[in-house]
XYZ file of N, CA and C in Angstrom:
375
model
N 54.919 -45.735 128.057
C 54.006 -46.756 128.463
C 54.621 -47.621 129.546
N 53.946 -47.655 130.639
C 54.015 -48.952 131.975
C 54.097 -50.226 131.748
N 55.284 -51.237 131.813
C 55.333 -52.452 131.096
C 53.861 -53.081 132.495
N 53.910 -54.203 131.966
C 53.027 -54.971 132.869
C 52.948 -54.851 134.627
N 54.744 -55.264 134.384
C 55.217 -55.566 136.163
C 54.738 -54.172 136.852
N 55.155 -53.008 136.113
C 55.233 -51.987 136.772
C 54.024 -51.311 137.378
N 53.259 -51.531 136.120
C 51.765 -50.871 136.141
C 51.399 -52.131 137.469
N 51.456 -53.152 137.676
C 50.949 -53.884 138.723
C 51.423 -53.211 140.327
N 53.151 -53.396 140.563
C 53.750 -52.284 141.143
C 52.821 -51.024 141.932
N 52.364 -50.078 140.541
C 51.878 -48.942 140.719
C 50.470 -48.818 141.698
N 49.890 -49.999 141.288
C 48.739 -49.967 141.206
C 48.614 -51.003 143.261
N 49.529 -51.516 143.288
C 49.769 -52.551 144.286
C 50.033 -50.849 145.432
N 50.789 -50.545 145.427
C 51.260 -49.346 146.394
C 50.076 -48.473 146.327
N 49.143 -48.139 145.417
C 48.458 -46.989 145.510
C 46.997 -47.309 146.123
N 46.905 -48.933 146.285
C 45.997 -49.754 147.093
C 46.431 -49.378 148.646
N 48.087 -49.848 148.951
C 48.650 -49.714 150.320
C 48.266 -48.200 150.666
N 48.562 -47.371 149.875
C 48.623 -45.826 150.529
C 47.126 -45.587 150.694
N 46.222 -46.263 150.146
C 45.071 -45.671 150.210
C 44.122 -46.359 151.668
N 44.573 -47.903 151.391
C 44.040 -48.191 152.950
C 45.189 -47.459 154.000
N 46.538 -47.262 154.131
C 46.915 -46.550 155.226
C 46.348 -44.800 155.500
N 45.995 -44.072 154.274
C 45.518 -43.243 154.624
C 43.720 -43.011 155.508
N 42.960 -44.513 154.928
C 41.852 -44.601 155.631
C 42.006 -45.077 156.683
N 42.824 -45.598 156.955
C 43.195 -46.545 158.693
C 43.370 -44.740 159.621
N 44.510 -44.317 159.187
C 44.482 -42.970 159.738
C 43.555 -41.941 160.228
N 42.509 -41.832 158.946
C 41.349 -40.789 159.146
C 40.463 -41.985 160.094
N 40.775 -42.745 160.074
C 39.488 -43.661 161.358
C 39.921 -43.898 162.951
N 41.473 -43.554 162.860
C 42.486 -43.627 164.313
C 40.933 -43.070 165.531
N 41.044 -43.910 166.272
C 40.442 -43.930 167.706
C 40.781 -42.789 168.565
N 40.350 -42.227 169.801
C 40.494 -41.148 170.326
C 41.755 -42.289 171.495
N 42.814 -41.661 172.021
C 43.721 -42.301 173.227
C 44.114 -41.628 173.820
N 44.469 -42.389 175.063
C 44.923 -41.746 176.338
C 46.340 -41.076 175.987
N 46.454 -39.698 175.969
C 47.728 -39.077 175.371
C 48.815 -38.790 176.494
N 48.418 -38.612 177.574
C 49.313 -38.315 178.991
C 48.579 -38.328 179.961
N 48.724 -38.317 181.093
C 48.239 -38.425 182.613
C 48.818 -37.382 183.633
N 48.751 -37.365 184.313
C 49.429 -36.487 185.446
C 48.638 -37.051 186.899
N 49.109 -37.726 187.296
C 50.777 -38.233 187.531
C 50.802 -39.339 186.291
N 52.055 -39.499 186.168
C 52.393 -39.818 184.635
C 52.610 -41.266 185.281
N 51.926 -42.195 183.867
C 52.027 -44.025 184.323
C 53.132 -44.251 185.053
N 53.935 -44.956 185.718
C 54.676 -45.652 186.344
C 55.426 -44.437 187.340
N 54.826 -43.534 187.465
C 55.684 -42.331 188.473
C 55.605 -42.731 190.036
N 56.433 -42.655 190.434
C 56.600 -42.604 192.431
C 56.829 -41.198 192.509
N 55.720 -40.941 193.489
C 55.322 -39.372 194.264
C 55.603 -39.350 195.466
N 56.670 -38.285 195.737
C 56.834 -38.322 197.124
C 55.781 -37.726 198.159
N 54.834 -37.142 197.323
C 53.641 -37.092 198.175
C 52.419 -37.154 197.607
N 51.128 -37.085 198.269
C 50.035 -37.716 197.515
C 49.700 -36.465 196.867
N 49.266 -36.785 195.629
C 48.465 -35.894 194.587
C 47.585 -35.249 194.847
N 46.905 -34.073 194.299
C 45.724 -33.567 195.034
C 44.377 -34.075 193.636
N 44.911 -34.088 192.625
C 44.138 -34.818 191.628
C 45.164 -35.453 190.709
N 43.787 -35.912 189.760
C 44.504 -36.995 188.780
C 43.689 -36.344 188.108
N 44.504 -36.156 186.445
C 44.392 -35.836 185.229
C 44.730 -36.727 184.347
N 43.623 -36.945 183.192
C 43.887 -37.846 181.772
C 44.038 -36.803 181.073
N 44.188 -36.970 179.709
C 44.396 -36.305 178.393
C 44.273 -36.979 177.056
N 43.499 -36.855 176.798
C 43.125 -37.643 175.751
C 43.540 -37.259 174.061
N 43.297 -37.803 173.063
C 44.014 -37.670 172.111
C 42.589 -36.509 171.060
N 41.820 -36.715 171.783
C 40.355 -36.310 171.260
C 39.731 -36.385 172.173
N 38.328 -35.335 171.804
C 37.229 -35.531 172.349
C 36.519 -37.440 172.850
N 36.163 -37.703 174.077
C 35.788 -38.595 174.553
C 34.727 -38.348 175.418
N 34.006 -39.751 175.670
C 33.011 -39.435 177.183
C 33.439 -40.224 177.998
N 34.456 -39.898 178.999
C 35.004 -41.556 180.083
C 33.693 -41.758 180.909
N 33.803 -42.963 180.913
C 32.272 -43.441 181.740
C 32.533 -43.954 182.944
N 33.675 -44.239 183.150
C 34.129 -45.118 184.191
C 35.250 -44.989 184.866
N 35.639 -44.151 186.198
C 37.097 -43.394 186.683
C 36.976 -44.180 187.717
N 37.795 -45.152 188.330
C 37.992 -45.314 189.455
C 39.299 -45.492 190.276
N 39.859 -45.211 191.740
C 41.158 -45.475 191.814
C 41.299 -46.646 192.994
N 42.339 -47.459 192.797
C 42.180 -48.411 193.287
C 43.666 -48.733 194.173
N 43.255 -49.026 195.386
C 44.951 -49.205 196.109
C 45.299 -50.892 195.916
N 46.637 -50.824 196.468
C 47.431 -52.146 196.143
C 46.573 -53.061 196.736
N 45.673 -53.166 197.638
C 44.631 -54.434 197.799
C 43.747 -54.106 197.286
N 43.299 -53.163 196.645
C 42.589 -53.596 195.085
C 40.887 -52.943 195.701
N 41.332 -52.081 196.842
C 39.880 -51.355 197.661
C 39.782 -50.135 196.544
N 38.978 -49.475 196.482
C 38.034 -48.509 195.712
C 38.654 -47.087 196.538
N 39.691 -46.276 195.938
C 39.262 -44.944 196.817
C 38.635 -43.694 196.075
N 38.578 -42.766 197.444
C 36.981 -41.856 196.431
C 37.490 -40.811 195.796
N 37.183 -40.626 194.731
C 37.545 -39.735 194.397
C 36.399 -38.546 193.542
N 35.958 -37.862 193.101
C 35.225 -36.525 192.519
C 35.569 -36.351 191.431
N 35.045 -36.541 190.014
C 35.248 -36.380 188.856
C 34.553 -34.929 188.410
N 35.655 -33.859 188.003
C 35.465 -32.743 188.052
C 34.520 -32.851 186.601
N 33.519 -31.729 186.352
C 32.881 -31.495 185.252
C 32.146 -32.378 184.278
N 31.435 -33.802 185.016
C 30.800 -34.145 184.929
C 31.132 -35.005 184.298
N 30.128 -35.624 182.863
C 30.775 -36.630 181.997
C 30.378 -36.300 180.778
N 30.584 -34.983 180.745
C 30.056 -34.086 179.306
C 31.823 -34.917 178.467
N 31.398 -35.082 176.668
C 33.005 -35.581 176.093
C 33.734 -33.990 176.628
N 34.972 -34.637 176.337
C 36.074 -33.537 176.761
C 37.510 -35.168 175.994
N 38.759 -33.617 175.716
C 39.539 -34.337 175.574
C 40.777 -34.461 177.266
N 39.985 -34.058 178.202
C 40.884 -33.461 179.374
C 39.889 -34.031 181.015
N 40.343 -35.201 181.440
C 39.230 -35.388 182.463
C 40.109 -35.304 184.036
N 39.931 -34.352 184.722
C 40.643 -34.343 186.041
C 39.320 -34.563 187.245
N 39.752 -35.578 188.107
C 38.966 -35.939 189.454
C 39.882 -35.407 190.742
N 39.433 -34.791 191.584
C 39.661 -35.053 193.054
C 40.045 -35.552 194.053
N 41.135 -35.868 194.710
C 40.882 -36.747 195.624
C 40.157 -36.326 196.987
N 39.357 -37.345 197.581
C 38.459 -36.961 199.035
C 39.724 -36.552 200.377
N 40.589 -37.214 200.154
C 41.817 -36.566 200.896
C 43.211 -37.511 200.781
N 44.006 -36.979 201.201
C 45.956 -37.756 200.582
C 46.265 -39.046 201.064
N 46.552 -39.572 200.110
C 46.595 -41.147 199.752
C 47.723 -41.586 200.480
N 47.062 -42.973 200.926
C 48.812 -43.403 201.709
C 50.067 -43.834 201.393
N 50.695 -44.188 201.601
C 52.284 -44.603 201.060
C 51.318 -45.921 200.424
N 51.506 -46.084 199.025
C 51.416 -47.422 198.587
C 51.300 -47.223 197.117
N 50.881 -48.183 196.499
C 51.059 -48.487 195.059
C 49.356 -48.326 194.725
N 48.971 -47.515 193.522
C 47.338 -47.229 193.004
C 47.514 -47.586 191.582
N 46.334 -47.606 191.219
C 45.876 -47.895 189.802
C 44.744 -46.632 189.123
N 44.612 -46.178 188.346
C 43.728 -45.270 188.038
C 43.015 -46.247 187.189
N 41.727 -46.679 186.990
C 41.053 -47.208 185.731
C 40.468 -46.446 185.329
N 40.454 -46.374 183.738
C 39.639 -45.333 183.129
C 38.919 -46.172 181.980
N 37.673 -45.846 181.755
C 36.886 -46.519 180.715
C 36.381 -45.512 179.772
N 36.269 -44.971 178.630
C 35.689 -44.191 178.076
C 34.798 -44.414 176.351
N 34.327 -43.468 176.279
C 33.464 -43.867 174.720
C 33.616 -42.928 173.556
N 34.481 -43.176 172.802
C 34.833 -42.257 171.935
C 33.640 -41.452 170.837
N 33.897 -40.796 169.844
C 32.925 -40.231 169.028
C 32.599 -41.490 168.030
N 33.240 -42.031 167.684
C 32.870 -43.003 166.419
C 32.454 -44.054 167.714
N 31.923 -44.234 168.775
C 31.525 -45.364 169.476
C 32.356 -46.374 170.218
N 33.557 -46.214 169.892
C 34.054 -47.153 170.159
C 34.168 -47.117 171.243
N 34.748 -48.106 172.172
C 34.914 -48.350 173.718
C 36.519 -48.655 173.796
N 36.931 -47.849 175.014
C 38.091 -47.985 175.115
C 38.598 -47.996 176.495
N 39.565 -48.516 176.943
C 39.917 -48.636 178.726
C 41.456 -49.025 178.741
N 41.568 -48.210 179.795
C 43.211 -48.199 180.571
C 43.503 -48.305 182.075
N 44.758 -47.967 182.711
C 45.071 -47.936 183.651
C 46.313 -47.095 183.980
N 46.593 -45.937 184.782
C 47.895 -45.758 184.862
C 48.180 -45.898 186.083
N 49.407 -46.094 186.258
C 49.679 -46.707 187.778
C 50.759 -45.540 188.322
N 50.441 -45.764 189.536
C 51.880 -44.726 190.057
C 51.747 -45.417 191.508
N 52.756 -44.773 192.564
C 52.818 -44.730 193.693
C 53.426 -43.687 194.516
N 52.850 -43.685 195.649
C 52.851 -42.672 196.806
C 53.962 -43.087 197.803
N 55.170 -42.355 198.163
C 56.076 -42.834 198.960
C 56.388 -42.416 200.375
N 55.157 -41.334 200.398
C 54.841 -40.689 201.564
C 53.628 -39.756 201.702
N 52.586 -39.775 202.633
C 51.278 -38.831 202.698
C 51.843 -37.916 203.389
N 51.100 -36.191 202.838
C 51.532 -35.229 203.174
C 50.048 -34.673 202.180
């Protein structure tokens, strides 16, 4: 037989394991890698940009943005069907400077989610 303390103990941990196992099965879809990878310097400009996601997503919102903060164009390959894998285009090679990728997307359980990875270009070619 479980004296008092223990059975409380038992019963205290099997509360913890049970909300950490539901926190788990509810984990959000995330940005899993990039290419070009966050904080990378490229010695030449990219021909696209790739996300990777942790799951299926729908990104709603890709844009790339140079160090004064102008809009450049880019072509988001395969539409905006979910995917866990979203690669865009660039319209042509980026100049020596510092970019931002913003990405906005909408996961399966709804949720809304947004990032940025940054890199820079240290020479066009």
């Amino acid at each position: 037989m479980l004296s008092r303390s223990a059975f409380l103990r038992h019963g205290i941990l099997a509360a913890a394991l049970g909300i950490l196992v539901s926190g788990a099965a509810s984990a959000h879809a995330m940005l899993h890698s990039s290419d070009p990878p966050d904080g990378a310097t490229l010695d030449a400009s990219p021909r696209t940009l790739n996300l990777a996601f942790s799951e299926e997503c729908r990104v709603t919102a890709l844009r790339l943005l140079d160090e004064g903060g102008r809009e450049q164009e880019v072509r988001r390959e395969g539409g905006r069907a979910a995917s866990s894998r979203v690669t865009a285009t660039l319209a042509g090679p980026l100049r020596p400077g510092a970019y931002r990728l913003e990405w906005r997307a909408l996961g399966s359980d709804g949720h809304v989610m947004s990032g940025a990875v940054r890199f820079a270009v240290t020479a066009a070619r």
